[in-house]
Amino acid sequence: MLKQIKGKLNQDRKKKEILINIEPLETRVVVLDEGKLDNFHIEREDDNRIVGSIFKGKIQNLEDGLQAAFVDIGMQKNAFIHYWDMIPEDAVRLSQQEGGGARNAGRRRKFAPGEMSKKFPIGSEIIVQVTKDAIGTKGPRVSANLSVPGRYLVMMPGMGLKGISKKIEDVKERNRLKKILARLPIPENVGIIVRTAGSGTRKTSFARDARTLLEIWKDIDDGIQNKPAPCSLYTEPKLAERVVRDYLTEDIDRVYLDNKETYEMVREMISKYTRRSRNWVQFYGGEEPIFDYFDVEKSIESIFRRKVWLKSGAYLIFDETEALVAVDVNTGRHKGGKNAEESILSVNLEAADEVARQMRLRNIGGLLVIDFIDMKTKRDQNAVYRTLREALRKDKARTNVLPISQLGLLEMTRQRYEESVYTSTYVECDYCNGRGRVKSSLTMSVELQRRLSAALRKNRGAHSMKVTVNPTVLDRLRREDEQALIDTEKKFSGHLTFVADAHYHMEEFSIINEENGHIVYSSVENEKSDK
């Protein structure tokens, strides 16, 4: 079996493969396109991922100034919902499912003070779905526009419309799908959208998918009628099931899993939609880890690096901050072309394509600012802009890209459902407090001498001070600043004793009056008082 897998892999690297690695604490999924890492997902056992989950909640607060409400859905933090998302609208929901939701944001009407409290008094119940996970100090974002995705269809309870994804452009296919939709036994109060994966799919597959979705809706509706709020009504399946459901289309050649139990479960799940696709799923049972066998582990490691090298020798720098993600493009070891302008354009075009890929791999969301290498002509800037736009067409998340500004910066936004891979897998460094840097020994020497002078001036009767510092700082004091400290002793007629303590932080020091044992100054205590 392994030889057959390897043979297929080498024969045709242009087909897409999905690799699923399941371990006790973590599940990882990669999508390979032409043998190259194209998408990456990670989920851990203790992750409390609730995006897509449907809850029966209670209104806790109505904020007319924010045009938003806070809903208790039984989680640690109340969920946030915009007023305009509390009342489902068919046209908006259809647009959102077809990828046009961002354009409608500016056309939301404003609700008058007290208007929403009449429809949703404090303590009233509301059915909502999580659209964005809790990130940092913010609670989850929810909407009353409900949608449950299937393999080929998306079910939208409370909506009367039926539609087809705009990404299916063929007129004959759209007409065929409209006829299929019209014949499906769907209740009047449930809307249905055909997903892109539905293109070319048989009628029987749509019928199976519809039956599965209606069973889910029956369970949700039963919870709405009988369960007390707050409570969960529907939870999205685990990562392996979600990926197979959302990615397994005709252009996927194979899905390889290294866990027998999940392999059987996925095959069973797929058979509900189409029996043909079940054979696409293969079990990997080799001794070598699946990601090593398919040679993708090193590519995954690069996702967590700040610097990303390009084939040309240029490189990208990714810096994630709380406000935005900054991407810097550098020529690095790029040897250049016929002239400087051609070289710069070549690097920027390569960078635009890789930035789009890295955004998917890293799950970067929110505001991004890309600093391309300065280009003199508008023609070159537009070429880079178009290349980025084209590369982003593969992205399932909604994006909004602005042209390159006069400062050479490109600003864009990418829809954020949950924390990035970097944020979810790393914790803030206790030593540097997340800065990535600590004060230099020179800086600490300057601060120490300043505090010593102030302490000796204030305590002129004290002739002996004990100073405890980090060993690196003491080394600097001995080698570089000994004379300055001797001059300080003479100036204030004092005596200084220096002690190194390896337990002291690089930025920590203390000054103690040896005559009475009082702490004259402690950087740790001073920092606590500032908080």
Short mmCIF file of C-alpha atoms in Angstrom, two decimals:
data_model
loop_
_atom_site.label_atom_id
_atom_site.label_comp_id
_atom_site.label_asym_id
_atom_site.label_seq_id
_atom_site.Cartn_x
_atom_site.Cartn_y
_atom_site.Cartn_z
CA MET A 1 0.00 0.00 0.00
CA LEU A 2 2.77 2.47 0.93
CA LYS A 3 4.56 1.83 -2.39
CA GLN A 4 1.31 2.53 -4.22
CA ILE A 5 0.86 5.79 -2.31
CA LYS A 6 4.44 6.84 -3.02
CA GLY A 7 4.02 5.91 -6.68
CA LYS A 8 0.89 8.02 -7.06
CA LEU A 9 2.61 10.90 -5.29
CA ASN A 10 5.56 10.87 -7.69
CA GLN A 11 3.49 10.25 -10.84
CA ASP A 12 1.33 13.32 -10.56
CA ARG A 13 2.21 16.06 -8.10
CA LYS A 14 -0.23 18.46 -9.79
CA LYS A 15 -3.26 16.96 -8.12
CA LYS A 16 -4.39 18.12 -4.71
CA GLU A 17 -4.02 15.95 -1.63
CA ILE A 18 -5.25 16.35 1.92
CA LEU A 19 -3.12 14.91 4.73
CA ILE A 20 -4.63 14.49 8.20
CA ASN A 21 -2.37 13.78 11.17
CA ILE A 22 -4.22 12.84 14.38
CA GLU A 23 -2.36 12.71 17.70
CA PRO A 24 -3.65 12.50 21.31
CA LEU A 25 -3.41 16.25 21.95
CA GLU A 26 -3.53 17.72 18.47
CA THR A 27 -4.98 17.26 14.98
CA ARG A 28 -3.18 18.81 12.01
CA VAL A 29 -4.41 19.06 8.43
CA VAL A 30 -2.52 20.18 5.35
CA VAL A 31 -3.74 20.70 1.80
CA LEU A 32 -1.10 20.13 -0.89
CA ASP A 33 -1.43 21.81 -4.29
CA GLU A 34 1.05 20.51 -6.87
CA GLY A 35 3.00 19.02 -3.97
CA LYS A 36 3.29 22.43 -2.28
CA LEU A 37 1.79 23.31 1.10
CA ASP A 38 -1.30 25.37 0.26
CA ASN A 39 -3.34 25.35 3.47
CA PHE A 40 -2.80 24.39 7.10
CA HIS A 41 -5.20 23.83 9.98
CA ILE A 42 -4.54 22.90 13.57
CA GLU A 43 -6.90 21.95 16.41
CA ARG A 44 -6.04 20.87 19.94
CA GLU A 45 -8.01 18.79 22.38
CA ASP A 46 -8.39 21.66 24.86
CA ASP A 47 -9.38 24.20 22.18
CA ASN A 48 -12.82 25.56 22.89
CA ARG A 49 -13.60 26.39 19.28
CA ILE A 50 -17.20 27.55 18.91
CA VAL A 51 -17.28 29.22 15.46
CA GLY A 52 -20.36 27.90 13.66
CA SER A 53 -22.02 26.71 16.88
CA ILE A 54 -25.63 27.74 17.47
CA PHE A 55 -26.83 28.85 20.91
CA LYS A 56 -30.05 29.79 22.63
CA GLY A 57 -29.06 32.90 24.56
CA LYS A 58 -30.45 35.65 26.75
CA ILE A 59 -30.14 39.39 26.14
CA GLN A 60 -28.02 40.92 28.92
CA ASN A 61 -27.41 44.49 27.75
CA LEU A 62 -28.56 46.77 24.94
CA GLU A 63 -26.15 49.56 23.98
CA ASP A 64 -27.85 52.05 21.66
CA GLY A 65 -24.62 54.05 21.36
CA LEU A 66 -22.75 51.03 20.05
CA GLN A 67 -25.79 49.79 18.10
CA ALA A 68 -25.07 46.42 19.68
CA ALA A 69 -26.21 44.01 22.38
CA PHE A 70 -24.49 41.54 24.70
CA VAL A 71 -25.90 38.03 24.91
CA ASP A 72 -25.36 35.37 27.56
CA ILE A 73 -24.76 32.11 25.67
CA GLY A 74 -23.42 30.18 28.65
CA MET A 75 -19.76 31.01 28.01
CA GLN A 76 -17.28 32.83 30.26
CA LYS A 77 -17.74 36.07 28.31
CA ASN A 78 -20.98 37.44 26.93
CA ALA A 79 -21.28 37.39 23.16
CA PHE A 80 -21.39 40.62 21.11
CA ILE A 81 -24.03 41.14 18.41
CA HIS A 82 -24.74 44.16 16.20
CA TYR A 83 -28.33 45.36 16.15
CA TRP A 84 -28.55 44.70 12.40
CA ASP A 85 -27.51 41.06 12.96
CA MET A 86 -30.33 40.49 15.44
CA ILE A 87 -33.04 40.64 12.76
CA PRO A 88 -32.32 38.24 9.88
CA GLU A 89 -32.72 39.67 6.38
CA ASP A 90 -32.95 37.30 3.40
CA ALA A 91 -31.03 39.49 0.93
CA VAL A 92 -28.16 40.10 3.34
CA ARG A 93 -27.89 36.44 4.31
CA LEU A 94 -27.85 35.35 0.68
CA SER A 95 -25.13 37.88 -0.10
CA GLN A 96 -23.05 36.76 2.88
CA GLN A 97 -23.21 33.11 1.83
CA GLU A 98 -22.16 34.05 -1.70
CA GLY A 99 -19.17 36.04 -0.48
CA GLY A 100 -20.56 39.58 -0.72
CA GLY A 101 -21.25 40.29 2.95
CA ALA A 102 -18.49 42.89 3.34
CA ARG A 103 -20.08 45.23 0.80
CA ASN A 104 -23.37 45.38 2.67
CA ALA A 105 -21.79 46.49 5.95
CA GLY A 106 -21.99 50.17 5.04
CA ARG A 107 -25.72 50.01 4.18
CA ARG A 108 -26.96 48.90 7.60
CA ARG A 109 -29.69 51.11 8.95
CA LYS A 110 -29.31 52.74 12.34
CA PHE A 111 -31.84 51.84 15.02
CA ALA A 112 -33.41 54.66 17.06
CA PRO A 113 -32.82 54.75 20.86
CA GLY A 114 -35.22 52.33 22.58
CA GLU A 115 -36.33 50.70 19.31
CA MET A 116 -34.43 47.47 19.88
CA SER A 117 -35.49 47.20 23.54
CA LYS A 118 -39.11 46.85 22.37
CA LYS A 119 -38.24 43.87 20.18
CA PHE A 120 -35.64 42.34 22.51
CA PRO A 121 -36.19 43.35 26.18
CA ILE A 122 -33.45 42.53 28.68
CA GLY A 123 -33.74 38.85 29.59
CA SER A 124 -35.50 37.85 26.36
CA GLU A 125 -34.27 34.84 24.42
CA ILE A 126 -32.53 34.92 21.04
CA ILE A 127 -31.12 32.18 18.77
CA VAL A 128 -27.65 33.08 17.56
CA GLN A 129 -24.69 31.55 15.75
CA VAL A 130 -21.04 32.29 16.51
CA THR A 131 -19.33 34.01 13.56
CA LYS A 132 -16.09 34.91 15.32
CA ASP A 133 -14.38 33.19 18.25
CA ALA A 134 -13.41 34.98 21.46
CA ILE A 135 -10.03 36.63 20.80
CA GLY A 136 -7.94 38.13 23.59
CA THR A 137 -10.15 40.13 25.95
CA LYS A 138 -13.10 40.21 23.52
CA GLY A 139 -15.98 37.79 23.73
CA PRO A 140 -17.33 35.88 20.71
CA ARG A 141 -19.27 37.68 17.99
CA VAL A 142 -22.65 36.21 17.05
CA SER A 143 -25.45 36.71 14.54
CA ALA A 144 -29.09 35.68 14.30
CA ASN A 145 -28.46 34.80 10.64
CA LEU A 146 -28.17 31.04 11.02
CA SER A 147 -26.50 28.73 8.51
CA VAL A 148 -25.51 25.06 8.68
CA PRO A 149 -23.16 23.84 5.92
CA GLY A 150 -23.49 20.41 4.39
CA ARG A 151 -21.39 18.82 1.68
CA TYR A 152 -23.14 20.44 -1.30
CA LEU A 153 -25.76 22.65 0.36
CA VAL A 154 -25.92 25.32 3.04
CA MET A 155 -29.11 25.34 5.10
CA MET A 156 -30.36 28.69 6.44
CA PRO A 157 -33.28 28.32 8.89
CA GLY A 158 -35.78 31.16 8.95
CA MET A 159 -35.06 32.19 5.37
CA GLY A 160 -37.35 31.66 2.40
CA LEU A 161 -34.86 32.10 -0.41
CA LYS A 162 -33.10 29.43 -2.44
CA GLY A 163 -29.91 30.29 -4.32
CA ILE A 164 -26.72 29.12 -6.02
CA SER A 165 -23.14 30.18 -5.27
CA LYS A 166 -21.94 32.98 -7.54
CA LYS A 167 -18.74 31.02 -8.08
CA ILE A 168 -20.74 28.61 -10.25
CA GLU A 169 -20.81 30.73 -13.41
CA ASP A 170 -21.88 28.28 -16.13
CA VAL A 171 -25.43 29.23 -17.20
CA LYS A 172 -26.50 25.66 -18.12
CA GLU A 173 -25.22 24.32 -14.80
CA ARG A 174 -27.00 27.05 -12.86
CA ASN A 175 -30.28 26.23 -14.62
CA ARG A 176 -29.80 22.53 -13.88
CA LEU A 177 -29.17 23.27 -10.20
CA LYS A 178 -32.23 25.53 -9.99
CA LYS A 179 -34.42 22.65 -11.18
CA ILE A 180 -32.84 20.32 -8.59
CA LEU A 181 -33.41 22.88 -5.81
CA ALA A 182 -37.05 23.28 -6.76
CA ARG A 183 -37.63 19.53 -6.35
CA LEU A 184 -35.91 19.09 -3.00
CA PRO A 185 -38.36 18.52 -0.09
CA ILE A 186 -37.33 21.63 1.87
CA PRO A 187 -39.76 23.30 4.35
CA GLU A 188 -40.88 26.83 3.46
CA ASN A 189 -39.13 28.42 6.43
CA VAL A 190 -35.74 26.94 5.55
CA GLY A 191 -33.50 28.50 2.90
CA ILE A 192 -30.98 26.56 0.83
CA ILE A 193 -27.83 27.62 -1.03
CA VAL A 194 -25.92 25.35 -3.42
CA ARG A 195 -22.20 25.41 -2.52
CA THR A 196 -19.45 25.58 -5.14
CA ALA A 197 -18.78 21.88 -4.50
CA GLY A 198 -22.29 21.17 -5.83
CA SER A 199 -21.32 21.97 -9.42
CA GLY A 200 -21.68 18.81 -11.51
CA THR A 201 -23.14 16.82 -8.61
CA ARG A 202 -25.94 14.28 -9.12
CA LYS A 203 -29.51 14.81 -7.89
CA THR A 204 -29.26 11.86 -5.49
CA SER A 205 -26.27 13.45 -3.73
CA PHE A 206 -28.23 16.65 -3.17
CA ALA A 207 -31.14 14.63 -1.79
CA ARG A 208 -28.87 12.82 0.70
CA ASP A 209 -27.28 16.11 1.78
CA ALA A 210 -30.68 17.76 2.24
CA ARG A 211 -31.91 14.86 4.40
CA THR A 212 -28.83 15.12 6.64
CA LEU A 213 -29.24 18.89 7.04
CA LEU A 214 -32.95 18.60 7.84
CA GLU A 215 -32.16 16.04 10.55
CA ILE A 216 -29.75 18.56 12.07
CA TRP A 217 -32.40 21.29 11.87
CA LYS A 218 -34.93 18.99 13.56
CA ASP A 219 -32.56 18.60 16.54
CA ILE A 220 -31.91 22.36 16.65
CA ASP A 221 -35.62 23.17 16.52
CA ASP A 222 -36.32 20.65 19.29
CA GLY A 223 -33.73 22.43 21.46
CA ILE A 224 -35.25 25.82 20.69
CA GLN A 225 -38.64 24.60 21.87
CA ASN A 226 -37.59 22.61 24.94
CA LYS A 227 -34.16 23.62 26.28
CA PRO A 228 -33.78 26.50 28.78
CA ALA A 229 -31.46 29.39 27.83
CA PRO A 230 -28.52 29.73 27.78
CA CYS A 231 -27.67 26.47 26.03
CA SER A 232 -25.91 25.02 22.99
CA LEU A 233 -28.17 23.81 20.15
CA TYR A 234 -25.61 22.81 17.52
CA THR A 235 -21.85 22.30 17.47
CA GLU A 236 -19.65 22.11 14.39
CA PRO A 237 -17.86 18.75 13.93
CA LYS A 238 -14.15 18.32 14.68
CA LEU A 239 -11.41 19.48 12.35
CA ALA A 240 -10.98 16.28 10.31
CA GLU A 241 -14.70 16.13 9.49
CA ARG A 242 -14.93 19.86 8.71
CA VAL A 243 -11.97 19.75 6.32
CA VAL A 244 -13.28 16.71 4.42
CA ARG A 245 -16.73 18.31 4.21
CA ASP A 246 -15.43 21.66 2.97
CA TYR A 247 -12.46 20.64 0.80
CA LEU A 248 -13.35 17.30 -0.76
CA THR A 249 -14.28 18.28 -4.32
CA GLU A 250 -13.53 16.76 -7.71
CA ASP A 251 -10.08 18.41 -7.84
CA ILE A 252 -8.97 16.59 -4.66
CA ASP A 253 -7.10 13.45 -5.68
CA ARG A 254 -6.73 11.72 -2.30
CA VAL A 255 -7.22 12.17 1.44
CA TYR A 256 -4.70 10.37 3.65
CA LEU A 257 -5.31 9.81 7.39
CA ASP A 258 -3.01 8.17 9.93
CA ASN A 259 -5.72 7.25 12.45
CA LYS A 260 -7.80 4.12 11.77
CA GLU A 261 -10.82 5.20 13.82
CA THR A 262 -11.05 8.60 12.13
CA TYR A 263 -10.43 6.98 8.75
CA GLU A 264 -13.48 4.74 9.20
CA MET A 265 -15.58 7.63 10.49
CA VAL A 266 -14.66 9.88 7.53
CA ARG A 267 -15.44 7.14 4.99
CA GLU A 268 -18.82 6.63 6.64
CA MET A 269 -19.50 10.37 6.63
CA ILE A 270 -18.63 10.73 2.94
CA SER A 271 -20.82 7.78 1.97
CA LYS A 272 -23.82 9.78 3.15
CA TYR A 273 -23.18 12.28 0.37
CA THR A 274 -21.64 10.19 -2.42
CA ARG A 275 -20.39 6.62 -2.49
CA ARG A 276 -17.91 7.42 -5.28
CA SER A 277 -15.90 9.82 -3.09
CA ARG A 278 -15.45 7.23 -0.34
CA ASN A 279 -12.62 5.56 -2.23
CA TRP A 280 -10.67 8.83 -2.28
CA VAL A 281 -9.95 8.37 1.42
CA GLN A 282 -6.85 6.27 2.16
CA PHE A 283 -5.42 5.04 5.46
CA TYR A 284 -1.70 5.69 6.02
CA GLY A 285 -0.14 3.10 8.34
CA GLY A 286 3.58 3.55 7.73
CA GLU A 287 6.25 3.63 10.43
CA GLU A 288 7.42 7.09 9.36
CA PRO A 289 5.18 9.98 10.53
CA ILE A 290 2.75 10.91 7.77
CA PHE A 291 3.99 14.51 7.38
CA ASP A 292 7.62 13.34 7.19
CA TYR A 293 6.68 10.69 4.62
CA PHE A 294 5.04 13.29 2.39
CA ASP A 295 7.89 15.76 3.10
CA VAL A 296 5.76 18.62 4.49
CA GLU A 297 6.98 18.86 8.11
CA LYS A 298 9.71 21.38 7.23
CA SER A 299 7.22 23.52 5.33
CA ILE A 300 4.93 23.53 8.38
CA GLU A 301 7.81 24.66 10.60
CA SER A 302 8.31 27.70 8.35
CA ILE A 303 4.76 28.88 9.20
CA PHE A 304 5.96 29.74 12.71
CA ARG A 305 9.04 31.68 11.59
CA ARG A 306 9.19 35.45 11.42
CA LYS A 307 11.33 35.38 8.28
CA VAL A 308 10.15 33.60 5.12
CA TRP A 309 12.65 33.07 2.30
CA LEU A 310 11.53 33.24 -1.33
CA LYS A 311 12.99 31.16 -4.16
CA SER A 312 14.68 34.22 -5.68
CA GLY A 313 16.68 34.89 -2.50
CA ALA A 314 14.41 37.72 -1.33
CA TYR A 315 12.53 37.34 1.97
CA LEU A 316 9.47 38.46 3.91
CA ILE A 317 9.23 39.56 7.53
CA PHE A 318 5.92 38.99 9.37
CA ASP A 319 5.22 40.92 12.57
CA GLU A 320 1.89 40.31 14.32
CA THR A 321 0.80 43.04 16.73
CA GLU A 322 -2.46 43.65 18.55
CA ALA A 323 -3.51 46.37 16.09
CA LEU A 324 -2.33 44.92 12.77
CA VAL A 325 0.01 42.56 10.94
CA ALA A 326 2.98 44.19 9.22
CA VAL A 327 4.68 42.45 6.30
CA ASP A 328 8.02 43.77 5.03
CA VAL A 329 9.43 42.75 1.64
CA ASN A 330 13.24 42.69 1.32
CA THR A 331 15.53 41.93 -1.64
CA GLY A 332 17.87 39.80 0.52
CA ARG A 333 20.14 37.66 -1.67
CA HIS A 334 18.22 38.39 -4.87
CA LYS A 335 20.78 38.73 -7.68
CA GLY A 336 18.68 41.00 -9.84
CA GLY A 337 17.66 41.23 -13.48
CA LYS A 338 18.58 43.50 -16.36
CA ASN A 339 17.98 46.67 -14.33
CA ALA A 340 16.91 47.80 -10.87
CA GLU A 341 13.25 48.40 -11.80
CA GLU A 342 12.90 44.93 -13.33
CA SER A 343 14.50 43.31 -10.28
CA ILE A 344 12.23 45.17 -7.86
CA LEU A 345 9.11 44.25 -9.84
CA SER A 346 10.19 40.60 -9.99
CA VAL A 347 10.68 40.44 -6.20
CA ASN A 348 7.40 42.23 -5.47
CA LEU A 349 5.40 39.92 -7.78
CA GLU A 350 6.90 36.86 -6.11
CA ALA A 351 6.26 38.39 -2.68
CA ALA A 352 2.60 39.18 -3.48
CA ASP A 353 1.90 35.56 -4.35
CA GLU A 354 3.70 34.26 -1.23
CA VAL A 355 2.03 36.78 1.12
CA ALA A 356 -1.41 35.51 0.01
CA ARG A 357 -0.28 31.93 0.67
CA GLN A 358 1.22 32.76 4.07
CA MET A 359 -1.98 34.51 5.15
CA ARG A 360 -3.90 31.27 4.58
CA LEU A 361 -1.26 29.11 6.24
CA ARG A 362 -0.89 31.37 9.28
CA ASN A 363 -4.63 32.18 9.47
CA ILE A 364 -3.81 35.87 9.73
CA GLY A 365 -6.84 38.14 10.03
CA GLY A 366 -7.76 41.76 10.63
CA LEU A 367 -5.75 44.66 9.22
CA LEU A 368 -2.59 43.94 7.24
CA VAL A 369 -0.04 46.45 5.93
CA ILE A 370 2.42 45.21 3.30
CA ASP A 371 5.56 47.28 2.65
CA PHE A 372 6.60 46.34 -0.87
CA ILE A 373 9.93 47.52 -2.25
CA ASP A 374 9.41 51.01 -3.71
CA MET A 375 8.36 51.02 -7.35
CA LYS A 376 8.66 54.15 -9.49
CA THR A 377 5.91 53.51 -12.03
CA LYS A 378 2.19 53.18 -11.48
CA ARG A 379 2.20 50.35 -14.02
CA ASP A 380 4.44 48.21 -11.81
CA GLN A 381 2.38 49.03 -8.70
CA ASN A 382 -0.82 47.98 -10.47
CA ALA A 383 0.82 44.74 -11.65
CA VAL A 384 1.72 43.82 -8.05
CA TYR A 385 -1.76 44.84 -6.85
CA ARG A 386 -3.44 42.63 -9.49
CA THR A 387 -1.14 39.69 -8.67
CA LEU A 388 -2.10 39.87 -4.99
CA ARG A 389 -5.80 40.12 -5.83
CA GLU A 390 -5.54 37.09 -8.11
CA ALA A 391 -3.63 35.07 -5.48
CA LEU A 392 -6.31 35.87 -2.89
CA ARG A 393 -9.03 34.27 -5.02
CA LYS A 394 -8.01 30.92 -3.55
CA ASP A 395 -8.72 32.20 -0.04
CA LYS A 396 -12.00 31.14 1.58
CA ALA A 397 -11.87 34.14 3.95
CA ARG A 398 -13.24 37.45 2.67
CA THR A 399 -10.61 40.06 1.85
CA ASN A 400 -10.63 43.75 0.94
CA VAL A 401 -7.49 45.06 -0.78
CA LEU A 402 -6.67 48.72 -1.43
CA PRO A 403 -4.27 49.87 -4.18
CA ILE A 404 -0.65 50.65 -3.22
CA SER A 405 -0.48 54.10 -1.63
CA GLN A 406 1.89 56.99 -2.40
CA LEU A 407 4.05 55.78 0.49
CA GLY A 408 4.45 52.38 -1.19
CA LEU A 409 2.24 50.59 1.34
CA LEU A 410 -0.62 48.24 0.55
CA GLU A 411 -3.41 48.07 3.10
CA MET A 412 -5.89 45.22 3.23
CA THR A 413 -8.21 43.35 5.57
CA ARG A 414 -8.81 39.63 5.87
CA GLN A 415 -11.81 38.13 7.63
CA ARG A 416 -10.85 36.78 11.04
CA TYR A 417 -12.87 33.92 12.50
CA GLU A 418 -10.42 32.92 15.22
CA GLU A 419 -6.91 33.48 16.52
CA SER A 420 -3.97 33.10 14.14
CA VAL A 421 -1.80 29.98 14.25
CA TYR A 422 0.97 32.05 15.87
CA THR A 423 -1.26 33.48 18.61
CA SER A 424 -2.92 30.16 19.39
CA THR A 425 0.34 28.19 19.67
CA TYR A 426 2.65 30.67 21.42
CA VAL A 427 2.44 32.32 24.85
CA GLU A 428 3.90 35.66 25.83
CA CYS A 429 7.48 35.42 27.06
CA ASP A 430 7.67 36.04 30.81
CA TYR A 431 11.23 37.31 30.57
CA CYS A 432 10.73 40.05 27.98
CA ASN A 433 6.96 40.52 28.52
CA GLY A 434 6.31 39.78 24.88
CA ARG A 435 8.56 42.56 23.56
CA GLY A 436 11.14 40.20 22.08
CA ARG A 437 13.90 42.39 23.55
CA VAL A 438 15.34 43.36 26.94
CA LYS A 439 17.25 46.48 27.96
CA SER A 440 20.97 46.39 27.16
CA SER A 441 23.63 46.24 29.88
CA LEU A 442 24.58 49.86 28.97
CA THR A 443 20.97 51.01 29.49
CA MET A 444 20.82 49.22 32.84
CA SER A 445 24.16 50.78 33.91
CA VAL A 446 22.81 54.26 33.11
CA GLU A 447 19.57 53.61 35.06
CA LEU A 448 21.49 52.12 38.01
CA GLN A 449 23.90 55.03 38.28
CA ARG A 450 21.01 57.47 38.11
CA ARG A 451 19.23 55.68 40.97
CA LEU A 452 22.43 55.41 42.99
CA SER A 453 23.09 59.14 42.72
CA ALA A 454 19.52 59.90 43.81
CA ALA A 455 19.76 57.44 46.75
CA LEU A 456 23.12 58.77 48.00
CA ARG A 457 21.93 62.34 47.65
CA LYS A 458 18.76 61.58 49.62
CA ASN A 459 20.55 59.49 52.28
CA ARG A 460 23.69 61.57 52.83
CA GLY A 461 24.19 60.11 56.30
CA ALA A 462 24.43 56.59 54.87
CA HIS A 463 27.97 55.60 53.88
CA SER A 464 27.40 52.04 52.71
CA MET A 465 25.05 50.83 49.98
CA LYS A 466 24.69 47.26 48.67
CA VAL A 467 23.69 46.92 45.03
CA THR A 468 22.41 43.59 43.67
CA VAL A 469 22.23 43.14 39.88
CA ASN A 470 22.11 40.53 37.14
CA PRO A 471 25.60 39.02 36.40
CA THR A 472 25.62 40.46 32.86
CA VAL A 473 25.07 43.98 34.20
CA LEU A 474 27.75 43.53 36.88
CA ASP A 475 30.20 42.44 34.19
CA ARG A 476 29.50 45.68 32.34
CA LEU A 477 29.96 47.75 35.52
CA ARG A 478 33.35 46.17 36.19
CA ARG A 479 34.70 46.38 32.65
CA GLU A 480 33.30 49.68 31.40
CA ASP A 481 31.93 51.82 34.21
CA GLU A 482 34.19 51.23 37.22
CA GLN A 483 35.67 54.74 37.17
CA ALA A 484 32.26 56.39 37.00
CA LEU A 485 31.16 54.45 40.11
CA ILE A 486 34.36 55.40 41.98
CA ASP A 487 33.66 59.07 41.15
CA THR A 488 30.13 58.68 42.52
CA GLU A 489 31.49 57.24 45.79
CA LYS A 490 33.88 60.18 46.18
CA LYS A 491 31.24 62.77 45.33
CA PHE A 492 28.82 61.55 48.03
CA SER A 493 31.43 60.17 50.49
CA GLY A 494 29.81 56.75 50.31
CA HIS A 495 30.83 53.15 49.88
CA LEU A 496 29.25 50.88 47.28
CA THR A 497 29.24 47.07 47.30
CA PHE A 498 28.09 45.20 44.19
CA VAL A 499 26.70 41.66 44.23
CA ALA A 500 25.63 39.49 41.28
CA ASP A 501 22.52 37.34 41.58
CA ALA A 502 21.73 34.97 38.70
CA HIS A 503 18.08 34.92 39.79
CA TYR A 504 17.77 38.63 39.04
CA HIS A 505 16.19 39.57 35.70
CA MET A 506 18.37 41.48 33.25
CA GLU A 507 16.32 44.62 34.01
CA GLU A 508 16.17 44.06 37.78
CA PHE A 509 18.34 45.59 40.49
CA SER A 510 18.02 46.64 44.13
CA ILE A 511 19.81 49.12 46.40
CA ILE A 512 19.92 48.41 50.16
CA ASN A 513 21.18 50.66 52.95
CA GLU A 514 23.61 48.27 54.70
CA GLU A 515 23.61 50.31 57.91
CA ASN A 516 19.90 49.73 58.65
CA GLY A 517 18.91 47.05 56.11
CA HIS A 518 16.25 49.24 54.49
CA ILE A 519 15.54 48.81 50.78
CA VAL A 520 16.34 52.18 49.24
CA TYR A 521 15.23 51.16 45.75
CA SER A 522 13.96 48.00 44.05
CA SER A 523 13.10 47.92 40.35
CA VAL A 524 10.64 45.07 41.01
CA GLU A 525 8.73 46.94 43.73
CA ASN A 526 8.79 50.09 41.63
CA GLU A 527 7.30 48.21 38.66
CA LYS A 528 4.51 46.79 40.85
CA SER A 529 3.58 50.26 42.10
CA ASP A 530 3.30 51.50 38.51
CA LYS A 531 0.71 48.85 37.60
#
